[in-house]
Amino acid sequence: MTTRIGVIAIQGDVEEHVIALEKTLVERREKGEVVKIKHQGIVDSCDAIVIPGGESTTIGRLMEREGIFQELKEAAEEEKPIWGTCAGMVLLAKEGDEEVAKTGQPLLGLMDVKVKRNAFGRQRESFEVLLKMSIFDGYFHAVFIRAPAITYATDSVEVLATLNGQIVAAKQKNILALSFHPELTVDRRIHHYFLDLG
Amino acid sequence: MVREIEQLRHGTELLKRGFASMQKGGVIMDVTSAEQAIVAEDAGAIAVMALHAVPADIRKAGGVARMADPMVISEIIDAVTIPVMAKCRIGHFVEAEILEALGVDMVDESEVLTPVDTHHVDKRMFTVPFVCGARDLGEALRRIEEGAAMIRTKGEAGTGDVKEAVRHMKLIMGDIRSLKGKSEEELKDVAKELKVSFDLVHETAELQRLPVVNFAAGGVATPADAALMMKLGADGVFVGSGIFKSENPPRMASAIVDAVNNYDDAKKLAEISKGLGIPMKGIEVSVLRDEEMLQARGW
């Protein structure tokens, strides 16, 4: 079986995601390819989709303009694994805080959570931390950059990690959301976990 | 819980370069007020650069150009949710400290303002990341070694003439290509000539690109200009005077954002470029006297 993973390539650290996913496929000894999704008509051919970090307002608006929004909702219904990091987490959420509302950005609403943008502050407050996650032994080196967090989740959402009382990693069926950036570090455990959702 | 907080590490190289990576594929727009910042955010800018005047007006006004009024910067920070950047003078580390204290997300140590020193700011001492201008590989690598997390071409700011940005981008790309296939000994000579470490030259030669994000800046005035710079290998685009000196800023802003996303599709670029009103008038770079060139500032 060949796995085809799509990375939404409108804006953000797309290249880092592509490289990390390619390395993960090699580690799994799986035949597969990673493709960039910039326009309509590609999502349907993918087995799993990643929404990278970047600016959620920009990515969201352009995804809608390019017609990728509806395609992603359909992919979620087909229970394909979909993973959002940072900006991607914001876009997956059903509801946002005042900041999200203020910009009027569109949300995919694929996860029953409420998100807060820039939950930890501005860039000077960005941080690295060794994070405890329910799905792994030991710690995960997590990089938070102007990161969002989940402030409310329904019971159907599985919490994978919290920090200072806020949810920073969560899963709901085939959907995975992370506040931080595993594509910027060398630990591929979350990448494997994501591909196992398929 | 307390322990967790103690373990947080701020201002690392990874966080600085990571922040820059999140800007890739985006447009960063110069703004001089909260109202303009909102226009930029609505158009899909990934960040705004807070200034007291756009480069075209700085050029016209003459005199000493300094960091913007902190009150204006704070108003802009409060008005938008996207990152806010601001410029400090080359070598003016106290302006940089003030900008960091205000909560600015990235500092641009910029040749658009009047330099105060031949030494650039030691950017490694800061928690906040820096972007710096460069005309060639030597300038780019010297800035990276000083701690810049992002490079942009200098171009010739405030002219609306993209010629110099094209030249600088091609020079940087060409310089990097010329490192390919060089022996360790030859790379050591390059490092000496450029006054940077061998490791940095070696890394750049291996990667065949700058080890940090590289944006285009200086003279971008239309969607076609922005797409041109993306085609030449830019990771994203800064637009200075090009938006708010055009006839219809909201339309021009969103057209430039669309052009960066569709830079490889000429048909879409044609649609995007239709009926945007008059772009900024601009000044042809070749009529500028040497002392009027902002790009010569910095070392």
mmCIF file with all atom_site columns, C-alpha atoms in Angstrom, chain B residues 5 18 23 27 32 45 65-66 82 94 100 104 125 151 158 162 164 167 189 230-231 274 296 298:
data_model
loop_
_atom_site.group_PDB
_atom_site.id
_atom_site.type_symbol
_atom_site.label_atom_id
_atom_site.label_alt_id
_atom_site.label_comp_id
_atom_site.label_asym_id
_atom_site.label_entity_id
_atom_site.label_seq_id
_atom_site.pdbx_PDB_ins_code
_atom_site.Cartn_x
_atom_site.Cartn_y
_atom_site.Cartn_z
_atom_site.occupancy
_atom_site.B_iso_or_equiv
_atom_site.pdbx_formal_charge
_atom_site.auth_seq_id
_atom_site.auth_comp_id
_atom_site.auth_asym_id
_atom_site.auth_atom_id
_atom_site.pdbx_PDB_model_num
ATOM 1  C CA . ILE B 1 5   ? 6.996  26.713 34.526  1.00 0.00 ? 5   ILE B CA 1
ATOM 2  C CA . GLY B 1 18  ? 11.123 28.793 14.174  1.00 0.00 ? 18  GLY B CA 1
ATOM 3  C CA . GLN B 1 23  ? 6.250  33.572 8.191   1.00 0.00 ? 23  GLN B CA 1
ATOM 4  C CA . VAL B 1 27  ? 3.436  39.015 2.994   1.00 0.00 ? 27  VAL B CA 1
ATOM 5  C CA . THR B 1 32  ? 1.945  53.562 10.251  1.00 0.00 ? 32  THR B CA 1
ATOM 6  C CA . ALA B 1 45  ? -0.854 39.865 5.769   1.00 0.00 ? 45  ALA B CA 1
ATOM 7  C CA . ALA B 1 65  ? 15.101 58.574 10.678  1.00 0.00 ? 65  ALA B CA 1
ATOM 8  C CA . ARG B 1 66  ? 14.543 56.858 14.034  1.00 0.00 ? 66  ARG B CA 1
ATOM 9  C CA . ILE B 1 82  ? -0.970 38.826 13.756  1.00 0.00 ? 82  ILE B CA 1
ATOM 10 C CA . VAL B 1 94  ? 18.712 50.506 23.072  1.00 0.00 ? 94  VAL B CA 1
ATOM 11 C CA . GLU B 1 100 ? 11.469 44.142 22.847  1.00 0.00 ? 100 GLU B CA 1
ATOM 12 C CA . VAL B 1 104 ? 7.244  43.571 19.368  1.00 0.00 ? 104 VAL B CA 1
ATOM 13 C CA . MET B 1 125 ? 21.689 38.932 23.472  1.00 0.00 ? 125 MET B CA 1
ATOM 14 C CA . ILE B 1 151 ? 17.300 37.787 6.202   1.00 0.00 ? 151 ILE B CA 1
ATOM 15 C CA . GLY B 1 158 ? 10.808 53.622 -0.752  1.00 0.00 ? 158 GLY B CA 1
ATOM 16 C CA . VAL B 1 162 ? 12.028 46.397 -7.678  1.00 0.00 ? 162 VAL B CA 1
ATOM 17 C CA . GLU B 1 164 ? 17.629 46.388 -6.698  1.00 0.00 ? 164 GLU B CA 1
ATOM 18 C CA . ARG B 1 167 ? 19.765 42.224 -8.130  1.00 0.00 ? 167 ARG B CA 1
ATOM 19 C CA . ASP B 1 189 ? 39.073 30.930 1.969   1.00 0.00 ? 189 ASP B CA 1
ATOM 20 C CA . MET B 1 230 ? 8.991  34.474 -5.189  1.00 0.00 ? 230 MET B CA 1
ATOM 21 C CA . LYS B 1 231 ? 10.070 33.017 -8.544  1.00 0.00 ? 231 LYS B CA 1
ATOM 22 C CA . LYS B 1 274 ? -6.697 43.492 -12.993 1.00 0.00 ? 274 LYS B CA 1
ATOM 23 C CA . ALA B 1 296 ? 24.759 51.255 1.195   1.00 0.00 ? 296 ALA B CA 1
ATOM 24 C CA . GLY B 1 298 ? 25.247 48.587 6.977   1.00 0.00 ? 298 GLY B CA 1
#
